[in-house]
């Protein structure tokens, strides 16, 4: 529970909203936006702890590929949101 900071909690909340919007309302684009943003936040900010050789609990650094993938998902969410706004104005 110590590794749950504000971006992780917001990421879990957004991912849950995306899953609910997909399952209940059948809106794929809206769900993709929420899931992409939530999972991007989770990937880029979730840190794990491990026990080192001295028995101390230390936080592991976040791998660069997870940070880059998280940033890509957040940018993808913004692009999908712009696509949804464009589609809404077309109708």
Short mmCIF file of N, CA and C in Angstrom, two decimals, residues 23 27 32 35 39 43 72 76 86:
data_model
loop_
_atom_site.label_atom_id
_atom_site.label_comp_id
_atom_site.label_asym_id
_atom_site.label_seq_id
_atom_site.Cartn_x
_atom_site.Cartn_y
_atom_site.Cartn_z
N UNK A 23 -18.04 -1.90 -20.87
CA UNK A 23 -18.94 -3.01 -20.58
C UNK A 23 -20.41 -2.59 -20.50
N UNK A 27 -19.34 1.93 -25.50
CA UNK A 27 -18.69 3.01 -26.22
C UNK A 27 -17.19 2.73 -26.28
N UNK A 32 -11.54 3.53 -24.77
CA UNK A 32 -10.13 3.53 -25.16
C UNK A 32 -9.41 4.76 -24.61
N UNK A 35 -9.10 4.16 -20.72
CA UNK A 35 -8.14 3.08 -20.43
C UNK A 35 -6.72 3.48 -20.79
N UNK A 39 -4.01 3.61 -17.86
CA UNK A 39 -2.89 2.68 -17.93
C UNK A 39 -1.57 3.40 -18.13
N UNK A 43 1.52 2.86 -15.63
CA UNK A 43 2.83 2.41 -16.09
C UNK A 43 3.95 3.38 -15.74
N UNK A 72 3.62 7.37 -24.05
CA UNK A 72 2.96 7.09 -25.33
C UNK A 72 1.47 6.87 -25.15
N UNK A 76 -1.49 9.07 -26.71
CA UNK A 76 -2.52 8.39 -27.48
C UNK A 76 -3.92 8.74 -26.97
N UNK A 86 -13.62 15.73 -32.77
CA UNK A 86 -13.81 15.96 -34.20
C UNK A 86 -15.03 15.21 -34.71
#
